[in-house]
Tab-separated table of C-alpha atoms and ligand atoms in Angstrom:
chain	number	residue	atom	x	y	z
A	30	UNK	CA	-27.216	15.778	-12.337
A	31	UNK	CA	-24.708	13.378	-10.864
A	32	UNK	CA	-24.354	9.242	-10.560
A	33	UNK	CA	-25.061	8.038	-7.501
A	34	UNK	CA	-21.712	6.595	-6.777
A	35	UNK	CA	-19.996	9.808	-6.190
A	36	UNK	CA	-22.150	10.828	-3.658
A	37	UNK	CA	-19.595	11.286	-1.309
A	38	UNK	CA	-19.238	13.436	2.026
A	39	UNK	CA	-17.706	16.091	1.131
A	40	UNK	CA	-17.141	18.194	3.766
A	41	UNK	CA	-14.234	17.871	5.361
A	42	UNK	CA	-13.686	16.201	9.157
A	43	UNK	CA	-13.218	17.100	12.496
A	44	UNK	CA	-9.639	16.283	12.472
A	45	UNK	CA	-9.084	18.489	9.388
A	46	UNK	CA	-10.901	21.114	10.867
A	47	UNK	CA	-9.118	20.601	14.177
A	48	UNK	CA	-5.485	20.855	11.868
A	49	UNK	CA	-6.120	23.967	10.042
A	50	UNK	CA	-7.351	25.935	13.209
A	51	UNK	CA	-4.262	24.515	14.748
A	52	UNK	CA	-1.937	25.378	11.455
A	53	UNK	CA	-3.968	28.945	11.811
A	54	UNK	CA	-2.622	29.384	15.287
A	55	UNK	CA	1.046	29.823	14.142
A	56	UNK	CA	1.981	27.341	16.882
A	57	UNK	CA	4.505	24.399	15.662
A	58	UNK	CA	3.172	21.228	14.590
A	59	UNK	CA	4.808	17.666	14.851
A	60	UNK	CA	3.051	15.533	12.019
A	61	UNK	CA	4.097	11.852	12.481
A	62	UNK	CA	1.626	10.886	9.724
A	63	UNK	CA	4.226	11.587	6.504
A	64	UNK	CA	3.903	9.574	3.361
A	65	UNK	CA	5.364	11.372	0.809
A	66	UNK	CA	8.867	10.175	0.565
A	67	UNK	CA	9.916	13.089	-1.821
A	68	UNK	CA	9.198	15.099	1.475
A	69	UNK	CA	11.312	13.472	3.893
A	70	UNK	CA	14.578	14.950	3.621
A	71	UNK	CA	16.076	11.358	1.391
A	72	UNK	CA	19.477	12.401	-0.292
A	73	UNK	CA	18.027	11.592	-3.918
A	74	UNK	CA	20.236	11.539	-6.949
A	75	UNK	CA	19.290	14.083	-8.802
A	76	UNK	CA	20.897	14.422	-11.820
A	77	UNK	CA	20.965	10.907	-12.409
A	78	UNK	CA	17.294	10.914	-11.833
A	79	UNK	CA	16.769	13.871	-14.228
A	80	UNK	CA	19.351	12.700	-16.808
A	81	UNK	CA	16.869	9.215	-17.015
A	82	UNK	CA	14.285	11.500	-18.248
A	83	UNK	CA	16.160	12.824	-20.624
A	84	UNK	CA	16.444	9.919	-23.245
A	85	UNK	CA	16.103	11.547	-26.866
A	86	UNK	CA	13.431	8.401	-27.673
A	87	UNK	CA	11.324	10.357	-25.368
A	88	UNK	CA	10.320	12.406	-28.750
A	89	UNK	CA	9.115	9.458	-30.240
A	90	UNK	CA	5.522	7.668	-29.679
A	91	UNK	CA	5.524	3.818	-30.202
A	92	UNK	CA	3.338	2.875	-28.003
A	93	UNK	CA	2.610	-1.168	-27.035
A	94	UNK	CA	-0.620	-1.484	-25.178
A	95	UNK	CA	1.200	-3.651	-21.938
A	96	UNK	CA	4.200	-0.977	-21.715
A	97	UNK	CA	7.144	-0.845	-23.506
A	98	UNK	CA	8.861	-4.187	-23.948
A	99	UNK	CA	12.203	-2.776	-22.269
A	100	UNK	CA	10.566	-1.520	-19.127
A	101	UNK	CA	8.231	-4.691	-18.687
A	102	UNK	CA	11.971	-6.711	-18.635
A	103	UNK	CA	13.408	-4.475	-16.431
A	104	UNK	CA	10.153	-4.863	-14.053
A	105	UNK	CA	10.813	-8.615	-14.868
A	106	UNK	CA	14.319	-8.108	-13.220
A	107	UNK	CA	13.072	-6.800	-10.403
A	108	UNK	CA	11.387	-10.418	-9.363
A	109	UNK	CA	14.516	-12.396	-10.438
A	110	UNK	CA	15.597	-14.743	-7.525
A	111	UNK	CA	13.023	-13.870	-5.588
A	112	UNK	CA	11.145	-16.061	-3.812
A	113	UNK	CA	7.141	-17.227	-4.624
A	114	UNK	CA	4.782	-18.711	-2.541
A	115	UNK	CA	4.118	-21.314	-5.246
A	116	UNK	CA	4.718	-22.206	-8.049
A	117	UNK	CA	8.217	-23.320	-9.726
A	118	UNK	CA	8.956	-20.344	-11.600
A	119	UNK	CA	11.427	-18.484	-10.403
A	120	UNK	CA	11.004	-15.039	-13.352
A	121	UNK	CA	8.462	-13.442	-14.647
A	122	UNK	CA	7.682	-13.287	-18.250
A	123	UNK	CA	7.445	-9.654	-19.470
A	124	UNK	CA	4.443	-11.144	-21.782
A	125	UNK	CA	2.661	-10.904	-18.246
A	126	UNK	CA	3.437	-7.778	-16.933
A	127	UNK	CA	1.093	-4.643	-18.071
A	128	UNK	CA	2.368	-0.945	-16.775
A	129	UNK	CA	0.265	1.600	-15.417
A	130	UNK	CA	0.333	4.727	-13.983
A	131	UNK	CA	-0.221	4.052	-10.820
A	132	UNK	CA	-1.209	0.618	-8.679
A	133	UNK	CA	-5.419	2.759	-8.268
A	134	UNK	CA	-5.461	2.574	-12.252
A	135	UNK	CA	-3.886	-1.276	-12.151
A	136	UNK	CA	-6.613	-2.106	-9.341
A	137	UNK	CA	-9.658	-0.231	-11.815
A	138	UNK	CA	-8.709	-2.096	-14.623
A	139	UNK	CA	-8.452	-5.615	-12.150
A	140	UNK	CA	-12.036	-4.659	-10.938
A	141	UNK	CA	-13.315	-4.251	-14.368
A	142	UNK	CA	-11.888	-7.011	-15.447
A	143	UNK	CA	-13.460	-9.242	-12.733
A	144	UNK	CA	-16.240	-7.662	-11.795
A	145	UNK	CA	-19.826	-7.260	-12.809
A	146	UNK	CA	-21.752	-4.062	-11.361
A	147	UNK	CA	-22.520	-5.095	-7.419
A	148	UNK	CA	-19.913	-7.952	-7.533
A	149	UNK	CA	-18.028	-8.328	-4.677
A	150	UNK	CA	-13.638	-7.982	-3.760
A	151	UNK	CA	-13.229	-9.125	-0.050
A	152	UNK	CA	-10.410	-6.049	1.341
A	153	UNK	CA	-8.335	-6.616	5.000
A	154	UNK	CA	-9.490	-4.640	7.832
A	155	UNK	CA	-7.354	-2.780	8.929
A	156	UNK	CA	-6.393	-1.657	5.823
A	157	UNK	CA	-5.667	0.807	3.172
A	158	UNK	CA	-8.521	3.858	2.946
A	159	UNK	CA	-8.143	4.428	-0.717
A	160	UNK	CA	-10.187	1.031	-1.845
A	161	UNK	CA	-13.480	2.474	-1.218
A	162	UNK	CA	-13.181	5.121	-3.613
A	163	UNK	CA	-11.899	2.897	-6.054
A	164	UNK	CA	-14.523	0.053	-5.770
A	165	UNK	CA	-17.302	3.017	-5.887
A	166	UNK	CA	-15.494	4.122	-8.903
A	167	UNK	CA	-15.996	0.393	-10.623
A	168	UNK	CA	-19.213	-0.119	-9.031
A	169	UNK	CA	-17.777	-2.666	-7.177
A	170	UNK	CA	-18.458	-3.400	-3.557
A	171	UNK	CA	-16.203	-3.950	-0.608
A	172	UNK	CA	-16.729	-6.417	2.090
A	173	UNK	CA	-14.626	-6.424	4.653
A	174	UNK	CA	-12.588	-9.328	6.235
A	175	UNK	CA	-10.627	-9.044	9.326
A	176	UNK	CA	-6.805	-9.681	10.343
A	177	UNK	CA	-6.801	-10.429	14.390
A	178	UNK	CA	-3.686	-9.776	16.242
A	179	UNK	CA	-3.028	-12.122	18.452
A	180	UNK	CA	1.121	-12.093	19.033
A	181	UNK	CA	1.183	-10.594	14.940
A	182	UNK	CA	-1.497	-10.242	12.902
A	183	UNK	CA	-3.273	-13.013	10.769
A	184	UNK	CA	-5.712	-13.652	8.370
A	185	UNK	CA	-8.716	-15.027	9.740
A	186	UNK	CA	-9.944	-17.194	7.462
A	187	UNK	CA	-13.187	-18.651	9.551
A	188	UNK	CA	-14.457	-14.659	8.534
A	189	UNK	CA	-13.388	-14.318	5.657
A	190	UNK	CA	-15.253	-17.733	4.567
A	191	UNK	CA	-18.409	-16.557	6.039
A	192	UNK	CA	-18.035	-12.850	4.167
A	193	UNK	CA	-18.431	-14.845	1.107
A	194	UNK	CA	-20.941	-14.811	-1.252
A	195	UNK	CA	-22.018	-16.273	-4.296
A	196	UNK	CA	-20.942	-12.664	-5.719
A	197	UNK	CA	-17.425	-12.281	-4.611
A	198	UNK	CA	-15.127	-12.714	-7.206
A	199	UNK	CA	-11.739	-11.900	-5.852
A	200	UNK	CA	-9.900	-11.505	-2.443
A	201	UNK	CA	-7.244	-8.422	-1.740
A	202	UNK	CA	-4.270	-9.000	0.061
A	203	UNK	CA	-1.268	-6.027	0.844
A	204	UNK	CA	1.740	-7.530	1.408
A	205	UNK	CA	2.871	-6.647	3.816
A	206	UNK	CA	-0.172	-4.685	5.178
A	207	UNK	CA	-0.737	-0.960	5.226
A	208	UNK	CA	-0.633	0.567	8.082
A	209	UNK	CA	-0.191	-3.112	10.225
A	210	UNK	CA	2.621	-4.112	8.619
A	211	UNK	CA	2.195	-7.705	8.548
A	212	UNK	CA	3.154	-9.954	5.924
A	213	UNK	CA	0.894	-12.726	4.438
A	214	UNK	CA	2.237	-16.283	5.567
A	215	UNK	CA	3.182	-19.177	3.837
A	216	UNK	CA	0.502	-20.958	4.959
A	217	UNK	CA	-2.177	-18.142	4.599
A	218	UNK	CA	-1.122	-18.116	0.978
A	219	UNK	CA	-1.946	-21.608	0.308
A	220	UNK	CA	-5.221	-22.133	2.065
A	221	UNK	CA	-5.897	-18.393	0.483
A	222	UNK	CA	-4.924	-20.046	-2.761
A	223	UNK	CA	-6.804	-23.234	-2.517
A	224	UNK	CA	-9.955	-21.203	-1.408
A	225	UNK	CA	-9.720	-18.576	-4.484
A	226	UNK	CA	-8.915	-21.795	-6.940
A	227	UNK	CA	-11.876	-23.893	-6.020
A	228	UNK	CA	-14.695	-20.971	-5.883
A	229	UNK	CA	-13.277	-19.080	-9.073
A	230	UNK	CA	-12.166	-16.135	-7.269
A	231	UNK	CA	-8.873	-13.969	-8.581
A	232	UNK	CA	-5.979	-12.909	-5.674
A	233	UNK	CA	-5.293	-9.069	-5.815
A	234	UNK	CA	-1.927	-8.788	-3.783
A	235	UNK	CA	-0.537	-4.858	-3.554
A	236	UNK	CA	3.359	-5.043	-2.883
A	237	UNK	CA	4.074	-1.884	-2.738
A	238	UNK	CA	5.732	-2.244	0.405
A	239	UNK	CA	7.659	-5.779	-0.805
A	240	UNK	CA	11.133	-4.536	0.056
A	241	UNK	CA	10.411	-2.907	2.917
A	242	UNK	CA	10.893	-6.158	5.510
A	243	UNK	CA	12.346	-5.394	9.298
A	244	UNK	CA	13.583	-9.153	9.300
A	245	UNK	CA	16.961	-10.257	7.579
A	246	UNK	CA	14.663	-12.618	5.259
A	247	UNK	CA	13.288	-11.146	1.457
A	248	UNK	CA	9.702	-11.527	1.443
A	249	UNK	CA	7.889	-13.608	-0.692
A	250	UNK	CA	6.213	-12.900	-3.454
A	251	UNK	CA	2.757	-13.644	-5.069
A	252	UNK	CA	3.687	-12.629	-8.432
A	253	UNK	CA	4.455	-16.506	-9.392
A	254	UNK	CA	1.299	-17.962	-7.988
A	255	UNK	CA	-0.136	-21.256	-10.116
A	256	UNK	CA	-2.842	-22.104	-8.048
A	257	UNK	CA	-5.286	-19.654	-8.521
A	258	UNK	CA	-5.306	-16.473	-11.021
A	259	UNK	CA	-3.119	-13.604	-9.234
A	260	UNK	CA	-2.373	-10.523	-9.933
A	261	UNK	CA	0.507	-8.661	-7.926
A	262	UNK	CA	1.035	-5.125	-8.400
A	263	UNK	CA	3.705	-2.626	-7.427
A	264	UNK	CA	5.391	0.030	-8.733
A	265	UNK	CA	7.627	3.146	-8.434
A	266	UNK	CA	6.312	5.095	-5.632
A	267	UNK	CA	7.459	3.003	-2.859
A	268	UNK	CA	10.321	0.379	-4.382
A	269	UNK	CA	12.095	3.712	-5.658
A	270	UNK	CA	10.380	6.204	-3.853
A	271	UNK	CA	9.243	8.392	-6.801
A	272	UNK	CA	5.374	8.690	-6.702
A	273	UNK	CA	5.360	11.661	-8.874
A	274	UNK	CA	7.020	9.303	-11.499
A	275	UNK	CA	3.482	8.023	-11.953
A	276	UNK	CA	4.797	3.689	-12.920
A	277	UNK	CA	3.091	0.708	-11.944
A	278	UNK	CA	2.591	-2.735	-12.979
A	279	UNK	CA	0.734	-5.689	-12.303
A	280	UNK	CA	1.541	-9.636	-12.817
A	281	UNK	CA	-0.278	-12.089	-13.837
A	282	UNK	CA	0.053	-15.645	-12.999
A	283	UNK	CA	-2.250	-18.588	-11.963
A	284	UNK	CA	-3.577	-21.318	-14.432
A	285	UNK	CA	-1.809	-21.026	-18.007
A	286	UNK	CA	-5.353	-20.895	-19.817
A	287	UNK	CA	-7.054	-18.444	-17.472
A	288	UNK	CA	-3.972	-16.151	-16.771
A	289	UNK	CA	-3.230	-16.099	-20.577
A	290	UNK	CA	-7.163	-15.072	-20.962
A	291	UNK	CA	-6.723	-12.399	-18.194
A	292	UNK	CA	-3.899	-10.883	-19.854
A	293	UNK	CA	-5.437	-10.645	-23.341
A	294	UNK	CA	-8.157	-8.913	-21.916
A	295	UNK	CA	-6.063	-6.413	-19.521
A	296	UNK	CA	-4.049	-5.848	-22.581
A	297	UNK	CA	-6.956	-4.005	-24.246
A	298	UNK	CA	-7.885	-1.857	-21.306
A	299	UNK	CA	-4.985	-0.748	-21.134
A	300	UNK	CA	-4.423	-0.151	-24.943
A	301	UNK	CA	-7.690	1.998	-24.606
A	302	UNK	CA	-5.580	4.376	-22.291
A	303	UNK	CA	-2.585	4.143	-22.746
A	304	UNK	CA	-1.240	6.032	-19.724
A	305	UNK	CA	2.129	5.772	-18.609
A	306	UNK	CA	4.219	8.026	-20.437
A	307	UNK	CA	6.915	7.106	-22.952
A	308	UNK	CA	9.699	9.239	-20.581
A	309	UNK	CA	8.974	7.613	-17.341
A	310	UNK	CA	9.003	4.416	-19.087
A	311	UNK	CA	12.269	4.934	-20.794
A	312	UNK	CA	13.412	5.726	-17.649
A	313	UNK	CA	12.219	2.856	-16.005
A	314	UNK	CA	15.143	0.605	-15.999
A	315	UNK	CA	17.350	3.115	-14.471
A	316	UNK	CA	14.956	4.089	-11.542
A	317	UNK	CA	14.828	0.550	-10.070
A	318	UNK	CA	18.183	0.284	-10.443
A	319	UNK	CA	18.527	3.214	-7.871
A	320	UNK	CA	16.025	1.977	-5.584
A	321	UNK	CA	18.577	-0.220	-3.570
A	322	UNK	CA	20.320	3.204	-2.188
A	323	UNK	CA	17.011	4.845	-1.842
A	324	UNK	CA	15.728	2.134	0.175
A	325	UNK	CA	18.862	1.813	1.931
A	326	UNK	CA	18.352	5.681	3.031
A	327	UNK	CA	14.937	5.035	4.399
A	328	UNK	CA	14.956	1.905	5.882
A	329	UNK	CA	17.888	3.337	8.137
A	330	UNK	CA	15.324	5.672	8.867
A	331	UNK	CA	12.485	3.028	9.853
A	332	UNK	CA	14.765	1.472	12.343
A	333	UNK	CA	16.731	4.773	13.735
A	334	UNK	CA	12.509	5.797	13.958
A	335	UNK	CA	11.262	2.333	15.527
A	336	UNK	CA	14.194	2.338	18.057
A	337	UNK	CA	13.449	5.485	19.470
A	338	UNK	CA	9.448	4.894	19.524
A	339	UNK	CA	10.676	2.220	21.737
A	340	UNK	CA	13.164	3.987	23.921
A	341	UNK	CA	10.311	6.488	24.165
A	342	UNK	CA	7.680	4.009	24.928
A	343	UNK	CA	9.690	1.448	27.633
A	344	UNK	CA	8.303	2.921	30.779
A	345	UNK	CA	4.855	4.304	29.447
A	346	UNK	CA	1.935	2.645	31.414
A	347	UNK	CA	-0.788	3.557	28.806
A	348	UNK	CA	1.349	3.160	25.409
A	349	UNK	CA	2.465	0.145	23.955
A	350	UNK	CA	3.728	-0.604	20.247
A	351	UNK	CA	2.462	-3.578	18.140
A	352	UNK	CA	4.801	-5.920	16.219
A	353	UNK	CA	6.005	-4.467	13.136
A	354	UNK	CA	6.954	-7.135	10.681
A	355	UNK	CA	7.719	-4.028	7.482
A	356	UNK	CA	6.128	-1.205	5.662
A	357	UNK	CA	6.531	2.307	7.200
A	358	UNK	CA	4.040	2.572	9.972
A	359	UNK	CA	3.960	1.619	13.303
A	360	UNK	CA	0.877	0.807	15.620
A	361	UNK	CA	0.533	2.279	18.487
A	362	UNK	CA	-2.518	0.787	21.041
A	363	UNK	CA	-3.364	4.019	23.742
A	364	UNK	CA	-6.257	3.984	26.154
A	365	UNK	CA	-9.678	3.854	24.467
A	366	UNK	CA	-11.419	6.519	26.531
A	367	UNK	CA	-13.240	7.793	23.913
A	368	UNK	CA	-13.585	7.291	19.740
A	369	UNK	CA	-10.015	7.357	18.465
A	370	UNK	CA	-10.855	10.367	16.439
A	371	UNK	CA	-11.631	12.436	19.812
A	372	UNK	CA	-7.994	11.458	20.552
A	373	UNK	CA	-6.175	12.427	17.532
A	374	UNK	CA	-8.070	15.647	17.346
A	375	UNK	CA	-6.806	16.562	21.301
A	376	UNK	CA	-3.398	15.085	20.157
A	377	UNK	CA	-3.209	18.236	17.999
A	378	UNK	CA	-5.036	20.479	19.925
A	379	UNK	CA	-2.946	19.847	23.185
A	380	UNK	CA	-0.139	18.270	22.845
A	381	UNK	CA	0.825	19.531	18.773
A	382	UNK	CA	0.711	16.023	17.262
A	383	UNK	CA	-0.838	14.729	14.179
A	384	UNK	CA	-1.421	11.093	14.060
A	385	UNK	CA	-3.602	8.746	12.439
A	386	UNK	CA	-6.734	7.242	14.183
A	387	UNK	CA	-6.782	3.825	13.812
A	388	UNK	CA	-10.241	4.543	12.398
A	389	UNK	CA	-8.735	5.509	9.069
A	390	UNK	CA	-7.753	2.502	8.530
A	391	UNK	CA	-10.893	0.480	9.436
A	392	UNK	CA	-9.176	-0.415	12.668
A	393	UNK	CA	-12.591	-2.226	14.376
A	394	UNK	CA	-11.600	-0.885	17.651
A	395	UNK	CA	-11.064	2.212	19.241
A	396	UNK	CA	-7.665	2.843	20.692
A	397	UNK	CA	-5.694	2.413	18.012
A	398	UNK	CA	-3.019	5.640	16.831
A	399	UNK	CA	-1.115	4.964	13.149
A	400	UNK	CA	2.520	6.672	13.052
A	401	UNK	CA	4.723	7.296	9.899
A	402	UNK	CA	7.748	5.792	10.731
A	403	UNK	CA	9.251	7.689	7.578
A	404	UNK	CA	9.264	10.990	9.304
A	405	UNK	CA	12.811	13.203	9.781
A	406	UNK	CA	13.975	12.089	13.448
A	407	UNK	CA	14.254	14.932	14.505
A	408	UNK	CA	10.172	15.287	14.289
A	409	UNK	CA	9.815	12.135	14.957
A	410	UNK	CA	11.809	12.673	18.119
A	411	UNK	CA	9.900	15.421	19.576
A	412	UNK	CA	6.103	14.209	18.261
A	413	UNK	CA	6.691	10.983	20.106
A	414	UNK	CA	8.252	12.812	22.778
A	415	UNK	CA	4.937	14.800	23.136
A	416	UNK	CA	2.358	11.838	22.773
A	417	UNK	CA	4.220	10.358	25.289
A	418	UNK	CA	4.188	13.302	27.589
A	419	UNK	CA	0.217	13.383	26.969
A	420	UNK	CA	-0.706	9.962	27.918
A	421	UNK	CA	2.197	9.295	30.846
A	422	UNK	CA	1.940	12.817	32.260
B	9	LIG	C1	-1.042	-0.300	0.067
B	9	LIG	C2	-0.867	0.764	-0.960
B	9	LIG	N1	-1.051	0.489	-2.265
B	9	LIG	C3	-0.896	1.431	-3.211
B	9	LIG	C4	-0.528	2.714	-2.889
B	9	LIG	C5	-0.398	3.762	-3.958
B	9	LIG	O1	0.422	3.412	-4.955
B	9	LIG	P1	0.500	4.237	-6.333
B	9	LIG	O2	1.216	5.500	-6.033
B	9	LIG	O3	1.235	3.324	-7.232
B	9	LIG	O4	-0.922	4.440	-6.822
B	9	LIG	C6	-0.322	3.052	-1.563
B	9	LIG	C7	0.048	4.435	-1.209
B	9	LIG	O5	0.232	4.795	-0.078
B	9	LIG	C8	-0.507	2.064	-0.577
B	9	LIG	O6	-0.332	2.357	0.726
């Protein structure tokens, strides 16, 4: 009855199963995996939020197949006076921003656009979980490259040379990284740039995380690339911290001819949906101007949560913390005695911790624990309190 390419496993995984039987117990759980910012306690402004939604155009639909032309210039904003990797430009043209309702739909339409059935997109490891149901989705598949850390992580390029075939047709970067953190350097960019430019290949870079930098310096961006064609997406559920506003966008630059070509034919897949909704976009302009509080609120939070992981962590003999460039994880490298899985599922079952094995994030090592550095500090406190009191007994 069914395609092939959602044959997934479906039932569900040790850990899960090791969770609810916990939950079941009644006994108090300290998750240190949160990601829902909407969940984390943030003073949001609510009725300036609500009041956004609220615009009496939201009656009205005149759709335009990119995204209204007021909330494409207000994304435009958003890049003004930032810094590119290349390129002179220093905006973005609306003309070459396309909204969508999330950066999964942005990356479907990139893969269709780029993509033949059993092409190829070359995706970080460690990295982000939710590609593989999206390249399944666009019959697309992954190949993995890897990022070595070796005093920070970096792109190793010898790999991710050899990964490639004569069927890879673009190469994903986050920037910065989720969960490692790490930002793509200047020089990566170029020699990623040169590489994409001379074989034909499109750059995919997911900023989501942009703002989100532990060092006084703004991160660049890839969203005025000229070497090769580029497209950098973002949106609303991390630079304003309203996923359940459903807004994202990608940007296209690169070549004139070819990132003109690209956008013409975006432009019609997303004119066939249509998806982001006229009162989110309306509100559009408003919401990233209240990001700079929000983001305020939780990068407080990031460092209040990374300096007392480290208090925590200064004497343990079998715990150590990776370098955290941004983003809202932290790494945490334990004793491999065992698959990393094993460990997360006694974490819960003995010491009432959930974290992330590294494995969930194509980590190619065991001994490897993700923590959400976004958690209340108070949790955050107590779970790390508790790992540590598991490993340094
Ligand atoms: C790297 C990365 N990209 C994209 C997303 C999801 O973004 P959206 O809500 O716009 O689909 C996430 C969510 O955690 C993410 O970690």
């Amino acid at each position: 009855m069914f395609a092939s390419r959602t044959n997934w496993r479906l039932e569900t995984n040790r850990l899960t199963r090791a969770l609810d039987a916990y939950r079941k117990s009644g006994k108090e759980l300290f998750d240190l995996t949160a990601s829902n910012p909407t969940d984390c306690g943030l003073a949001y402004p609510r009725e300036e939020i609500l009041a956004a939604l609220a615009n009496p155009r939201a009656l009205e639909y005149r759709p335009e197949s990119k995204g209204l032309r007021e909330a494409r210039e207000a994304v435009a904003e958003y890049y003004r006076g930032r810094q590119g990797f290349s390129g002179t430009a220093a905006e973005v043209d609306p003309e070459r921003i396309l909204l969508a309702s999330g950066t999964s739909e942005a990356y479907s339409h990139i893969f269709r656009l780029v993509c033949e059935p059993g092409d190829e997109i070359l995706v970080p490891a460690p990295s982000y979980p939710l590609f593989e149901f999206l390249a399944d989705l666009a019959d697309v598949r992954l190949i993995s490259y890897p990022l070595l850390y070796d005093h920070g992580w970096q792109m190793d390029f010898t790999s991710l040379r050899e990964a490639l075939t004569p069927r890879s047709r673009a190469v994903l970067v986050v920037h910065p990284n989720n969960p490692t953190g790490s930002f793509v350097k200047p020089a990566e960019a170029a020699e990623l740039a040169e590489m994409c430019a001379a074989r034909e290949m499109a750059i995919v870079a997911d900023e989501v995380f942009l703002d989100y930098a532990a060092g006084a310096e703004p991160a660049r961006t890839f969203a005025f690339h000229d070497r090769a064609l580029t497209f950098a997406l973002s949106g609303l559920s991390k630079i304003s911290l309203l996923p359940q506003m459903k807004l994202a966008w990608t940007i296209v630059s690169g070549p004139e001819t070819l990132a003109r070509a690209a956008v013409d034919r975006l432009e019609i897949i997303a004119d066939t949906y249509l998806s982001p909704s006229t009162p989110v976009q309306l509100a559009l302009p408003k919401f990233l101007a209240l990001r700079h509080g929000l983001q305020a609120q939780l990068q407080q939070r990031i460092t209040a949560n990374l300096s007392i992981l480290d208090g925590m962590l200064r004497e343990s003999k079998c715990l150590s913390r990776l370098d955290h460039e941004g983003g809202w994880y932290a790494i945490l490298r334990a004793p491999a005695t065992g698959t990393d899985e094993d460990l997360a599922v006694a974490l819960v079952e003995r010491a009432g911790v959930f974290v992330h094995p590294g494995h969930f994030f194509n980590f190619s090592r065991d001994g490897f624990l993700v923590v959400s550095l976004i958690t209340s500090e108070i949790e955050f406190q107590e779970g790390v309190k508790r790992l540590r009191r598991y490993f340094d007994p």
